């Protein structure tokens, strides 16, 4: 999979792409990432990418010309491209979008805005999608682009290795995670639940599913409305509710 990023801060991406899962995915040839400095597509001596807003008001607006030029230069190779504009006005990113984007056949182009806004002709003419990562304001689209790329790469076959199977992923789909433990079996008087040490895999599975349901019910009951619960899940949930009474 191919990712292109347009930004005025290319340096932001270097550190993140040279560690962990993304670095591995790049080394394996699973993905290629190119970061383009928007200022390379300006034509004045000061490499200006912003200007005052028509109609007045605070802040600056990103000029359309460098962005159009950058996108045109990337698309010049004729590769089918999906352009994603990162703004707080976009549709809210979620796990299902990450799955869909991981199956996307087109190359992904991330357009990172800065300043108060981007000239709206960019959204109008160049953006296939406008995406936000949540209801808070960031100073630019760089972190959102990293967040989205990271979440997509995790779904590419081979990116996580054998340790993290697709099976396990689908098991917990839509629920919060169950509690995890590692050695020692007792730490500062706190014991690891006996069932996890029992070696009884069926009991362990049931415990994990129940604890995932418990955490979700306690912290994010809205998530339970969105998934279909099995008969076993309904039994586990009624046990949980019984225990908390
Ligand atoms: Cl995509 N951009 C900015 N500037 N702020 C955000 C965002 C994006 N998503 C959430 N907050």
Coordinates of C-alpha atoms and ligand atoms in Angstrom, one line a residue:
X1 CA 0.0 0.0 0.0
X2 CA 1.2 3.5 -0.9
X3 CA 0.7 6.6 1.3
X4 CA 1.5 10.1 0.3
X5 CA 1.5 13.0 2.8
X6 CA 1.4 16.7 2.1
X7 CA 2.5 18.8 5.1
X8 CA 4.5 21.9 6.0
X9 CA 6.2 19.9 8.8
X10 CA 7.8 16.8 7.2
X11 CA 10.0 16.3 10.3
X12 CA 7.0 15.3 12.4
X13 CA 6.7 12.1 10.5
X14 CA 10.3 10.9 10.6
X15 CA 10.4 9.8 14.2
X16 CA 7.1 7.9 14.1
X17 CA 7.9 6.1 10.8
X18 CA 11.3 4.9 12.0
X19 CA 9.9 2.9 15.0
X20 CA 7.8 -0.2 15.7
X21 CA 5.0 -1.5 13.5
X22 CA 5.3 1.1 10.8
X23 CA 9.0 0.8 10.4
X24 CA 8.6 -3.0 10.1
X25 CA 5.8 -2.6 7.5
X26 CA 8.1 -0.3 5.5
X27 CA 11.0 -2.7 5.7
X28 CA 8.8 -5.7 4.7
X29 CA 7.7 -3.7 1.7
X30 CA 4.1 -3.8 2.9
X31 CA 3.8 -0.1 2.6
X32 CA 5.6 2.9 1.1
X33 CA 5.3 6.3 2.5
X34 CA 6.4 9.6 0.9
X35 CA 6.3 12.9 2.8
X36 CA 6.0 16.0 0.6
X37 CA 6.9 19.4 1.9
X38 CA 4.2 21.8 0.8
X39 CA 6.7 24.7 0.7
X40 CA 8.5 22.9 -2.2
X41 CA 5.4 23.8 -4.2
X42 CA 5.4 27.5 -3.6
X43 CA 6.7 30.0 -6.1
X44 CA 7.8 33.0 -4.1
X45 CA 11.0 33.7 -2.3
X46 CA 9.5 33.3 1.2
X47 CA 7.8 30.0 0.3
X48 CA 4.5 31.3 1.5
X49 CA 1.7 28.8 2.1
X50 CA -0.8 31.0 3.9
X51 CA -2.6 34.3 3.5
X52 CA -5.2 36.6 5.2
X53 CA -8.8 35.4 5.1
X54 CA -11.3 37.2 2.8
X55 CA -14.0 38.8 4.9
X56 CA -11.6 39.3 7.8
X57 CA -11.3 37.6 11.1
X58 CA -8.6 36.0 13.1
X59 CA -5.9 33.5 11.8
X60 CA -4.6 32.7 8.4
X61 CA -5.8 30.5 5.6
X62 CA -3.8 28.0 3.6
X63 CA -3.5 29.2 0.0
X64 CA -4.9 27.0 -2.7
X65 CA -2.1 27.2 -5.3
X66 CA 0.7 25.3 -3.5
X67 CA -1.7 22.5 -2.5
X68 CA -3.2 22.2 -6.0
X69 CA 0.4 22.1 -7.4
X70 CA 1.5 19.4 -4.8
X71 CA -1.5 17.2 -5.5
X72 CA -1.1 17.6 -9.2
X73 CA 2.6 16.7 -9.0
X74 CA 1.8 13.5 -7.0
X75 CA -1.0 12.5 -9.3
X76 CA 1.1 13.0 -12.4
X77 CA 2.2 9.4 -12.3
X78 CA -1.4 8.4 -13.1
X79 CA -1.8 6.2 -10.0
X80 CA -5.4 6.1 -8.8
X81 CA -5.5 8.1 -5.7
X82 CA -7.9 8.7 -2.8
X83 CA -7.3 12.1 -1.2
X84 CA -8.1 12.4 2.5
X85 CA -8.2 15.9 3.9
X86 CA -7.7 16.1 7.7
X87 CA -9.8 18.7 9.3
X88 CA -12.0 19.0 12.5
X89 CA -15.0 19.4 10.2
X90 CA -14.5 15.9 8.7
X91 CA -16.4 12.7 9.5
X92 CA -15.3 11.1 12.7
X93 CA -12.7 8.4 12.2
X94 CA -13.4 4.9 13.7
X95 CA -12.1 1.3 13.6
X96 CA -14.5 0.3 10.7
X97 CA -13.0 3.1 8.5
X98 CA -9.5 1.8 9.3
X99 CA -10.6 -1.7 8.1
X100 CA -12.1 -0.3 5.0
X101 CA -9.1 1.9 4.2
X102 CA -6.8 -1.1 4.8
X103 CA -8.7 -2.8 1.9
X104 CA -8.6 0.3 -0.3
X105 CA -7.1 -0.3 -3.8
X106 CA -6.3 3.3 -4.4
X107 CA -3.2 5.0 -3.1
X108 CA -4.0 7.3 -0.1
X109 CA -3.0 10.9 -0.1
X110 CA -3.2 12.7 3.2
X111 CA -3.5 16.5 3.1
X112 CA -2.5 18.0 6.5
X113 CA -3.9 21.4 7.2
X114 CA -2.4 24.0 9.5
X115 CA -3.4 27.5 10.5
X116 CA -7.0 28.4 11.0
X117 CA -8.3 26.7 7.8
X118 CA -7.6 25.6 4.2
X119 CA -9.1 27.6 1.3
X120 CA -12.4 25.8 0.6
X121 CA -11.7 25.2 -3.1
X122 CA -9.2 22.6 -2.0
X123 CA -11.9 20.6 -0.2
X124 CA -14.3 21.2 -3.1
X125 CA -11.9 20.1 -5.9
X126 CA -9.3 17.8 -4.4
X127 CA -10.8 16.0 -1.4
X128 CA -12.4 12.6 -1.7
X129 CA -12.9 12.4 2.0
X130 CA -12.7 14.9 4.9
X131 CA -11.8 13.2 8.1
X132 CA -11.5 14.2 11.8
X133 CA -10.2 12.0 14.6
X134 CA -12.4 13.3 17.4
X135 CA -14.1 16.3 18.9
X136 CA -11.2 18.4 20.0
X137 CA -9.1 20.9 18.1
X138 CA -5.5 20.1 17.1
X139 CA -3.0 22.6 15.6
X140 CA -2.8 20.6 12.4
X141 CA -3.6 17.4 10.5
X142 CA -0.2 15.8 11.0
X143 CA -1.1 13.9 14.2
X144 CA -4.5 12.8 12.7
X145 CA -2.6 11.5 9.6
X146 CA -0.3 9.5 11.8
X147 CA -3.2 8.1 13.9
X148 CA -5.1 7.1 10.7
X149 CA -2.1 5.5 9.0
X150 CA -1.1 3.6 12.2
X151 CA -4.6 2.2 12.6
X152 CA -4.8 1.1 8.9
X153 CA -1.4 -0.5 8.9
X154 CA -2.4 -2.8 11.8
X155 CA -4.9 -4.4 9.5
X156 CA -2.6 -5.1 6.6
X157 CA -1.9 -8.9 6.5
X158 CA 1.6 -9.5 8.0
X159 CA 2.0 -6.2 9.7
X160 CA 1.5 -7.5 13.3
X161 CA 3.1 -10.9 12.8
X162 CA 1.7 -14.2 14.1
X163 CA 1.4 -13.1 17.7
X164 CA -1.7 -11.1 17.0
X165 CA -4.1 -13.2 15.0
X166 CA -7.1 -12.0 13.0
X167 CA -9.1 -14.6 15.0
X168 CA -8.4 -12.8 18.3
X169 CA -9.3 -9.5 16.7
X170 CA -12.7 -10.7 15.5
X171 CA -13.3 -12.3 18.9
X172 CA -13.1 -9.0 20.7
X173 CA -14.6 -6.9 17.8
X174 CA -16.6 -4.0 19.1
X175 CA -15.9 -4.6 22.8
X176 CA -13.3 -3.1 25.1
X177 CA -10.4 -5.4 26.0
X178 CA -10.4 -7.8 28.9
X179 CA -7.7 -7.4 31.7
X180 CA -4.3 -8.8 31.0
X181 CA -1.6 -10.1 33.4
X182 CA 1.9 -11.4 33.2
X183 CA 4.4 -12.8 35.8
X184 CA 4.7 -12.7 38.8
X185 CA 1.5 -14.5 39.9
X186 CA 1.4 -12.3 43.0
X187 CA 2.7 -8.8 43.2
X188 CA 2.4 -6.6 46.3
X189 CA -0.3 -8.9 47.6
X190 CA -2.3 -8.7 44.3
X191 CA -3.0 -12.1 42.8
X192 CA -3.5 -12.9 39.1
X193 CA -7.0 -14.5 38.8
X194 CA -6.8 -18.3 39.4
X195 CA -8.6 -19.1 36.1
X196 CA -5.7 -17.6 34.0
X197 CA -3.2 -19.9 35.7
X198 CA -5.5 -23.0 35.6
X199 CA -4.6 -24.1 32.1
X200 CA -8.3 -24.6 31.4
X201 CA -8.6 -22.9 28.0
X202 CA -12.3 -23.0 27.8
X203 CA -12.7 -21.4 31.2
X204 CA -10.1 -18.8 30.2
X205 CA -12.0 -17.9 27.1
X206 CA -15.2 -17.6 29.0
X207 CA -13.5 -15.4 31.7
X208 CA -12.0 -13.1 29.0
X209 CA -15.3 -12.7 27.2
X210 CA -17.1 -12.0 30.4
X211 CA -14.5 -9.4 31.6
X212 CA -14.6 -7.7 28.1
X213 CA -18.4 -7.5 28.4
X214 CA -18.1 -6.2 32.0
X215 CA -15.6 -3.5 31.1
X216 CA -17.6 -2.5 28.1
X217 CA -20.9 -2.4 30.1
X218 CA -19.3 -0.3 32.9
X219 CA -17.3 2.1 30.7
X220 CA -18.9 2.2 27.3
X221 CA -22.5 0.9 27.4
X222 CA -23.1 2.6 24.1
X223 CA -20.8 0.1 22.4
X224 CA -23.0 -2.8 23.5
X225 CA -26.0 -1.3 21.6
X226 CA -24.0 -1.5 18.4
X227 CA -23.0 -5.1 18.3
X228 CA -25.0 -8.3 18.2
X229 CA -24.7 -10.4 21.4
X230 CA -24.7 -14.2 21.3
X231 CA -26.9 -16.2 23.7
X232 CA -23.7 -16.9 25.7
X233 CA -23.0 -13.1 25.9
X234 CA -26.5 -12.5 27.2
X235 CA -25.9 -15.1 30.0
X236 CA -22.6 -13.5 30.9
X237 CA -24.1 -10.1 31.0
X238 CA -26.9 -11.2 33.3
X239 CA -24.3 -12.8 35.5
X240 CA -22.4 -9.5 35.6
X241 CA -25.5 -7.5 36.4
X242 CA -26.4 -10.0 39.1
X243 CA -22.8 -9.7 40.6
X244 CA -23.0 -5.9 40.8
X245 CA -26.4 -5.8 42.6
Ligands
LIG1 CL1 -8.2 16.0 11.3 N1 -7.4 18.3 12.4 C1 -7.3 19.2 13.4 N2 -6.7 20.4 13.2 N3 -7.9 19.0 14.6 C2 -8.5 17.8 14.7 C3 -8.6 16.9 13.7 C4 -8.1 17.1 12.6 N4 -9.3 15.8 14.2 C5 -9.6 16.2 15.5 N5 -9.2 17.4 15.8

